[in-house]
XYZ file of C-alpha atoms in Angstrom:
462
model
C 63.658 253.199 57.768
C 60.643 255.161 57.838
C 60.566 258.286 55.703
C 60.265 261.622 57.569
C 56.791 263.872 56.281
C 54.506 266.761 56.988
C 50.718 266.228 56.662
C 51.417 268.261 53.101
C 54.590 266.331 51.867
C 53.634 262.834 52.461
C 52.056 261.709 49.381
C 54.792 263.310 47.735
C 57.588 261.834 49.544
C 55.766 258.360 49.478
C 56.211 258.668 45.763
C 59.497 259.368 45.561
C 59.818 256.274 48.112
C 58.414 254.373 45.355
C 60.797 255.175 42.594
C 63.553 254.798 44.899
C 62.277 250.888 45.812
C 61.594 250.597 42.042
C 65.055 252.159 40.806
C 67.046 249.366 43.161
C 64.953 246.820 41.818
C 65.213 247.501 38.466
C 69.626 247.596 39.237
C 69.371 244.244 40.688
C 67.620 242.719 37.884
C 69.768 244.497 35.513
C 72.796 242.213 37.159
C 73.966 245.227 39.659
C 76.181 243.610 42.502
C 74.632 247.217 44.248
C 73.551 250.271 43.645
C 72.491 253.581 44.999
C 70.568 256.712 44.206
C 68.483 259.975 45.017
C 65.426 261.900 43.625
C 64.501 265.049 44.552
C 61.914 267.382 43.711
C 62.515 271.056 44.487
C 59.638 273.810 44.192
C 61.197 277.664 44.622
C 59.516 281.332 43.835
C 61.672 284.197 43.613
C 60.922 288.138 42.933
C 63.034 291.101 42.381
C 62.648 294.752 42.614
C 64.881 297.348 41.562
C 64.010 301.287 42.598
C 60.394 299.769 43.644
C 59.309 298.273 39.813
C 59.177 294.557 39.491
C 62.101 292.983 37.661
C 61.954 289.844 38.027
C 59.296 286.795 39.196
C 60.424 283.566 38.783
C 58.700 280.357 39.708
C 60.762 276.808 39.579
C 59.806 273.449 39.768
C 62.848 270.851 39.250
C 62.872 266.676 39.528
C 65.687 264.986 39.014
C 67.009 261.193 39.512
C 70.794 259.677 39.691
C 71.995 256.228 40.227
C 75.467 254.719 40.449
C 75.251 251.103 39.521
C 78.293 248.871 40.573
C 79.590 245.456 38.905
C 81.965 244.177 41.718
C 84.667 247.288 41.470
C 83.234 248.773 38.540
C 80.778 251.611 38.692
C 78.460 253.887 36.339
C 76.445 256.451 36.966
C 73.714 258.435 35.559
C 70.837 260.609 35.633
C 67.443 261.953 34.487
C 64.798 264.288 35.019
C 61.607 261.928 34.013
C 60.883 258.814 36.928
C 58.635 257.210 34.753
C 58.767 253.167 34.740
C 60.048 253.909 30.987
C 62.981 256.636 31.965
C 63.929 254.128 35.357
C 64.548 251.292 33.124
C 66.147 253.368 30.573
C 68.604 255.432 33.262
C 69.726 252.344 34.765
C 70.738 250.537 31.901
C 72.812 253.781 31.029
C 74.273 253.578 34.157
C 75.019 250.116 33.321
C 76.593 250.747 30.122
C 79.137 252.934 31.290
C 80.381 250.669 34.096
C 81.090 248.303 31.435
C 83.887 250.736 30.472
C 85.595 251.448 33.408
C 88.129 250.185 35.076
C 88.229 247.999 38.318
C 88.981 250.464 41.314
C 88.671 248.848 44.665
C 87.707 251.902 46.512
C 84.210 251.920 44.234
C 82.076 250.809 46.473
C 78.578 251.593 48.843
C 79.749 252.689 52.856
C 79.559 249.775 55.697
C 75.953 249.152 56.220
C 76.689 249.425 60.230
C 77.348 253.265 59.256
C 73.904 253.604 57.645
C 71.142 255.857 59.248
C 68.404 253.529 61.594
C 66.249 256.868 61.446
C 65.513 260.238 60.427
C 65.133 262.277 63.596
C 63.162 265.293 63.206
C 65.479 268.342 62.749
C 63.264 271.319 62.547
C 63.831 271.698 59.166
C 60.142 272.238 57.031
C 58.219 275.269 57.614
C 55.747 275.933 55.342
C 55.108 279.729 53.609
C 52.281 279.900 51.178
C 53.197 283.596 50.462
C 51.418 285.112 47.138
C 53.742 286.660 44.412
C 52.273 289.965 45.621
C 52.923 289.801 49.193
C 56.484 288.368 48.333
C 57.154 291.944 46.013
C 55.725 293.826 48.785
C 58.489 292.612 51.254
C 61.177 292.907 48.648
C 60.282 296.544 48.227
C 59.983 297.212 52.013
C 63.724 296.229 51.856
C 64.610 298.507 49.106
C 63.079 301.093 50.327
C 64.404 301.327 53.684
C 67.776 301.754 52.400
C 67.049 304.221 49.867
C 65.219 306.605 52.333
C 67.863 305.965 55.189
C 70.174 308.577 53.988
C 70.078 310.921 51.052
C 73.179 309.734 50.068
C 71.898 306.719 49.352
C 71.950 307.786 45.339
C 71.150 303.556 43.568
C 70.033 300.261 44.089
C 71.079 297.266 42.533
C 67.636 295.372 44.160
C 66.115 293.453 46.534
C 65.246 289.856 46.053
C 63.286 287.932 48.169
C 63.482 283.870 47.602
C 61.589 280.724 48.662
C 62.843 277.463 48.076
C 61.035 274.164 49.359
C 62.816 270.683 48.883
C 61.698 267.406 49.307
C 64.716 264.528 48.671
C 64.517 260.665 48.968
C 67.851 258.500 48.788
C 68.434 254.951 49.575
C 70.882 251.781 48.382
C 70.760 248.273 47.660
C 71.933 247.552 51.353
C 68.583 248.152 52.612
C 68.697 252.149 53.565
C 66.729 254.267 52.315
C 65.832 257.663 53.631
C 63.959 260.909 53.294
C 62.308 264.323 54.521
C 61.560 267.870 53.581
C 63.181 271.038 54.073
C 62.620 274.701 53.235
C 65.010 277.712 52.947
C 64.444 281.589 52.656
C 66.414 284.180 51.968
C 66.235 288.132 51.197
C 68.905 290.220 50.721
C 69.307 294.139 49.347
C 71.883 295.934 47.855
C 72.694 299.518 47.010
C 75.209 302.031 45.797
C 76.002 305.299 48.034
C 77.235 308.669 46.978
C 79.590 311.098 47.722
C 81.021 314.141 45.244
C 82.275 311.545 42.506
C 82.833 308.599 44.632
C 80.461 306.166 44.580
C 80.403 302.969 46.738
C 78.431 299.785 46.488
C 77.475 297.031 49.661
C 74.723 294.650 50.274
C 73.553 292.661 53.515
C 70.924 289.565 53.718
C 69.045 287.173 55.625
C 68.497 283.591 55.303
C 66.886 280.622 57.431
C 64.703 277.684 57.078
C 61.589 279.172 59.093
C 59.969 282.663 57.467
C 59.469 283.990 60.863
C 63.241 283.380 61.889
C 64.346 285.592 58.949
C 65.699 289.307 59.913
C 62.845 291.960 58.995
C 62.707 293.711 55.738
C 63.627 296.850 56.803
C 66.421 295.878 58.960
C 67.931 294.426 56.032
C 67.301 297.583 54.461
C 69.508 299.793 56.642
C 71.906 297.285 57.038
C 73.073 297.179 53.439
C 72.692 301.063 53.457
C 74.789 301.428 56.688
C 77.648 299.390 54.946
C 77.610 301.240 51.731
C 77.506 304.799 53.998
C 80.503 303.567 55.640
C 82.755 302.967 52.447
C 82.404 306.758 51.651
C 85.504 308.286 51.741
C 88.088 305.423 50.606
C 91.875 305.389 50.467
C 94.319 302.968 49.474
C 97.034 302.358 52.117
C 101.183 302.212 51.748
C 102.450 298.651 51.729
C 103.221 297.363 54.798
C 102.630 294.456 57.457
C 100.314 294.573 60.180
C 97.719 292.697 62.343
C 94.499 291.855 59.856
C 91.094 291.855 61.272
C 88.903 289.627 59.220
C 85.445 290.441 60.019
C 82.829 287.700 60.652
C 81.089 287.233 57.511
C 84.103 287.212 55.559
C 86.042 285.062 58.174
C 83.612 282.422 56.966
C 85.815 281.827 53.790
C 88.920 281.253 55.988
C 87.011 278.129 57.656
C 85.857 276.873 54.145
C 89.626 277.238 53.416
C 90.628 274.596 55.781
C 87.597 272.441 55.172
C 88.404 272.029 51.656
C 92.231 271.645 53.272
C 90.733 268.637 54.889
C 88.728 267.173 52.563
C 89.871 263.706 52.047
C 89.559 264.021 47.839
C 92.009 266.790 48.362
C 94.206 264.740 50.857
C 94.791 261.481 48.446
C 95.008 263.564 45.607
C 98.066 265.349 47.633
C 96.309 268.423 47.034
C 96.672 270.086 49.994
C 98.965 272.321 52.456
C 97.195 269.918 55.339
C 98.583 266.506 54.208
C 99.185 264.100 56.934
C 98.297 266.593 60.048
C 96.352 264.868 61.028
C 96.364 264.405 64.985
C 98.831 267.636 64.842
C 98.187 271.212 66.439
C 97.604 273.677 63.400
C 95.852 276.339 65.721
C 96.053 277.929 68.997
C 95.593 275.604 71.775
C 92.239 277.247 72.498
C 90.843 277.137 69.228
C 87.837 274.680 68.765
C 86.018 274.084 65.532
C 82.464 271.817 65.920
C 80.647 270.360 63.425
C 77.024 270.062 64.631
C 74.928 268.571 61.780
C 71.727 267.821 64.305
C 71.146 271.470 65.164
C 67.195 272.425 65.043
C 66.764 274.447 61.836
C 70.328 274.731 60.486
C 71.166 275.679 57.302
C 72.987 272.947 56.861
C 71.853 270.079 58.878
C 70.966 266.600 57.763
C 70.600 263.515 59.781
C 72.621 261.531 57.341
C 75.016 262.537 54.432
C 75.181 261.741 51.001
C 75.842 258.431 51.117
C 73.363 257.354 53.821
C 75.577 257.272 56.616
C 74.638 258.838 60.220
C 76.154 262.128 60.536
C 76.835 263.065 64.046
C 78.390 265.835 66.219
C 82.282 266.110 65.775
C 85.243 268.412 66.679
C 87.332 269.092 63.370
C 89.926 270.788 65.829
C 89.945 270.473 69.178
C 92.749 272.405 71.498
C 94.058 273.616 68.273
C 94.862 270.026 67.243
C 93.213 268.847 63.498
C 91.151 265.858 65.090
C 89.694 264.245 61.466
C 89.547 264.642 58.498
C 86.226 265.478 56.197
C 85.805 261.975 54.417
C 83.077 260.579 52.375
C 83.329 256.456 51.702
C 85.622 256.785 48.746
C 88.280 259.706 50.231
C 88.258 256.976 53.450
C 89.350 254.554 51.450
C 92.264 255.514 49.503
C 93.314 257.188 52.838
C 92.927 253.569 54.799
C 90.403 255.531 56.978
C 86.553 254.810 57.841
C 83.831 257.347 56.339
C 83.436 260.397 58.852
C 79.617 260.296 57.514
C 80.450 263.454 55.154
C 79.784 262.465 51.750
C 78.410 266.517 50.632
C 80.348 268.463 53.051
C 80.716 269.625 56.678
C 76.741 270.823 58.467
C 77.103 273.498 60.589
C 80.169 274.379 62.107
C 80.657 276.244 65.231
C 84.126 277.972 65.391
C 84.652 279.299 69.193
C 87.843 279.977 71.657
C 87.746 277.453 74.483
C 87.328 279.802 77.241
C 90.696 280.193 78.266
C 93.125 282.348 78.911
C 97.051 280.916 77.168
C 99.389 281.406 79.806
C 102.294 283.859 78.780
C 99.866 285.054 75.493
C 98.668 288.403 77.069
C 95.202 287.712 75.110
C 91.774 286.799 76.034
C 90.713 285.146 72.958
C 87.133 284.686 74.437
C 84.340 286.823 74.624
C 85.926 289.537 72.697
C 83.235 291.672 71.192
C 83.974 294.004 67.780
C 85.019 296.703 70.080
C 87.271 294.911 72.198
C 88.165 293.406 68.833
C 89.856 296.643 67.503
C 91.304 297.655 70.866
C 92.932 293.979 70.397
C 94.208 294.761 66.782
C 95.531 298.615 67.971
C 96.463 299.977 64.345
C 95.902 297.628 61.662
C 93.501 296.359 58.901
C 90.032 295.534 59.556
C 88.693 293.352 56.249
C 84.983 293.787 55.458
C 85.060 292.522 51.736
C 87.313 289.670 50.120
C 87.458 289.608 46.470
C 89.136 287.188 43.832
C 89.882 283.892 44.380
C 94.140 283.989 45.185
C 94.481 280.748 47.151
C 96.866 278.122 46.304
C 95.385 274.874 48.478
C 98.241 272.907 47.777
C 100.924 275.361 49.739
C 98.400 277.381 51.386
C 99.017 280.589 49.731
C 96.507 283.453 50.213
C 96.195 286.730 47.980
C 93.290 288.074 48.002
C 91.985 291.630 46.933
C 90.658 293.723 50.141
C 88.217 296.154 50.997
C 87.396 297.388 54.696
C 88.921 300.158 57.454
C 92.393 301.313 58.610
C 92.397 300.997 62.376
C 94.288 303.054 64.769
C 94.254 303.080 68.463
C 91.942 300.566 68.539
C 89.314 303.087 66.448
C 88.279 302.872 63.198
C 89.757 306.121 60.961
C 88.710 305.917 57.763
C 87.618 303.020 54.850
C 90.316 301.960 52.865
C 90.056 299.777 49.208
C 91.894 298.497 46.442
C 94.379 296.991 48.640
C 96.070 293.343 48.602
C 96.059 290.741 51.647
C 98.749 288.222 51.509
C 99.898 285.583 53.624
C 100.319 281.762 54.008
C 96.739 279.715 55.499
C 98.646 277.513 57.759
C 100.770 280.813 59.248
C 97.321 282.691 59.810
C 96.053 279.529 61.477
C 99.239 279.263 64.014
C 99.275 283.155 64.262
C 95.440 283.521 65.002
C 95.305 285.589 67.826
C 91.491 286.049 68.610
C 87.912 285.092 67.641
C 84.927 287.303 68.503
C 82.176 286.907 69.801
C 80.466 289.031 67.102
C 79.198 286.063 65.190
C 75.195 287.335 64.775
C 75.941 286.718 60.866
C 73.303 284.641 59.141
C 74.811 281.166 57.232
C 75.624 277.929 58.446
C 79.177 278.575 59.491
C 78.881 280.471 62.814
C 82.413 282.493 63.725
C 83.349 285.907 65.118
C 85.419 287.661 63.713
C 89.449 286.694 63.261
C 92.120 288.389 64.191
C 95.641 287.442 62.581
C 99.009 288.598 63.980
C 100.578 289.852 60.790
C 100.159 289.784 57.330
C 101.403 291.247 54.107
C 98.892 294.314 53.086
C 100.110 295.500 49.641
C 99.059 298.819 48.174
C 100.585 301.612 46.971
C 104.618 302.113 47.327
């Protein structure tokens, strides 16, 4: 399979191509039955400003090499940072030596080589950005200083950082795959601390994208993380009670990592999780869709194979509400008596969206809903801007998590509210999900509006 370069990455890549074809050679004549493995070289710059003086300039240049060897059922693996002919020899007879002390599992083993990528389409994902540490500060401090000059009351920063990271990864196995290509990522991101009497409040925003030019400007940033600090002036804490919940987009993201993990077939044999055996079974409102789309030009997250070599492709986790796989890797598959779903390393790019719909007898259009129509939706209840802690039981689905964001009446907001408690159960949020936005301009590879959840426990004072 040919190896997927850029006029500036393919002597680079052809290397790596090298040590992969030498690795796998060196396994078989070791007396590997198979074997698999990755090297990766990854190149980053990264500078920091706080109150306009440099803090930080960091440049990083990492190589590192793993193998898993395998003896029929047995399997070792190991690792290095040096790919000389030396350190291959060396890392493989490691590997070697520690599947001589494990035990037989009959699950070890590489994925079916008709799952194996033919080819490496081109995704969109290397754009080069030969920015000078100078010109890098220089936008970090544009950032910064657009928040601290927005509003007076705009008292601190905590910085702006502005990073660059550029990755170039080769994998391959002993049944003839092997695979690679180069990707990029940039991010910058601001945060500051407003002021008001006594109270002080803290909140950040950020960008991030694989192409420079597709990242947010500098000084929209800026005012963004200013804007959200502003608005936590004036914070109360709320009586206990239960009402709707609001989750805002960017933290509604953590919700669908909730039920990914939920899924993941590790979790599943391991009978880790409140999701066991639903598969095939409605867990969400019958217009609730969740896509997994791991070809999408310039995603954060896309790949055109996963971890283990195996052709990732477009797939509905739920469809009509109803959980339609599970999130396995070769292994999970296999204790579960299921087939790889081509996501050894995760879920790429998900795409949570209401079919567009309108559930008979609900009384809600939970498509198209903008943030406005949003909180006209919720009437008086608790919109969530900031999650914090990490209360969630995965086994029963428990959720507890501490709360920051903006007491809701009429379908207005009426003032910020904080140290307050969220509490509920993930599979009764799922089934009492009444609405996602359409507010989903939030930068990360999970794209969602915001959620809105019929009731839930909101603890603060008595």
């Amino acid at each position: 399979m040919p190896i997927l370069t850029t006029p500036e990455t393919a002597q680079e890549l052809a290397h790596l191509h090298q040590v992969i074809e030498d690795l796998l050679q060196e396994a078989q004549r070791q007396g590997a039955s198979a074997a698999e493995a990755s090297v990766g070289i990854r190149t980053g710059l990264e500078v920091r400003v706080r109150l306009g003086a440099v803090e930080t300039i960091e440049h990083t240049r990492d190589r590192g090499l793993s193998v898993t060897l395998y003896f029929g059922h047995r399997q070792g693996s190991a690792s290095t940072s040096d790919v000389s002919p030396a350190a291959i020899r060396a890392t493989v007879a490691a590997a070697r030596a520690i599947a001589q002390h494990t035990q037989e599992d009959p699950c070890a083993q590489l994925p079916p080589v008709e799952r194996l990528a033919q080819k490496v389409p081109d995704l969109d994902l290397y754009h080069s950005w030969p920015l000078a540490v100078d010109e890098a500060i220089e936008q970090a401090r544009v950032c910064e200083d657009a928040a601290l000059t927005l509003d007076s009351r705009i008292v601190n920063s905590e910085g702006a950082s502005l990073s660059l990271q550029r990755h170039l990864h080769v994998s391959g196995n002993s049944l003839g795959f092997i695979g690679g290509y180069p990707t990029t990522r940039y991010g910058l991101s601001c945060a500051v601390i407003a002021q008001s009497g006594e109270e002080m409040q803290r909140d950040d925003w950020w960008t991030t994208a694989r192409a420079a030019g597709d990242l947010v400007a500098p000084e929209a940033v800026g005012r963004r993380a200013a804007e959200r600090a502003l608005a936590r002036l004036g914070a109360r804490r709320l009586k206990t009670c239960e009402a709707p919940v609001l989750f805002s987009a960017e933290v509604a993201t953590g919700l669908a990592r909730h039920l990914v993990s939920a899924i993941n077939g590790h979790n599943l044999y391991r009978h880790a999780s409140f999701l066991l055996d639903h598969l095939g079974q409605p867990i969400f409102p019958a217009w609730m869709r969740i896509h997994e789309q791991p070809h999408l030009p310039r995603g954060l997250s896309s790949a055109p194979y996963d971890g283990e070599g195996v052709a990732t492709a477009p797939k509905d986790l739920v469809r009509d509400g109803v959980l339609a796989t599970y999130v396995l890797d070769t292994y999970a598959g296999c204790r579960l008596g299921l087939p790889t779903t081509g996501n050894a390393g995760g879920v790429r790019n998900l795409r949570i969206e209401p079919t567009p719909v309108r559930p008979t007898g609900a009384g809600v259009a939970p498509a198209g809903l903008d943030r406005p129509a949003l909180l006209r939706e919720l009437g008086r209840g608790l919109l969530v801007t900031e999650l914090i802690g990490q209360g969630v039981n995965l086994v029963t689905g428990d959720y507890s998590r501490g709360a920051a964001g903006f007491w809701v009446e009429n379908g207005e907001i009426q003032y910020p509210v904080e140290e307050i408690t969220i509490a509920g159960n993930l599979k009764e949020m799922f089934e009492r999900l009444v609405a996602v936005g359409s507010d989903d301009d939030i930068p990360g590879s999970t794209r969602t509006g915001s959620w809105l959840i019929e009731r839930m426990t909101i603890a603060g004072e008595n």
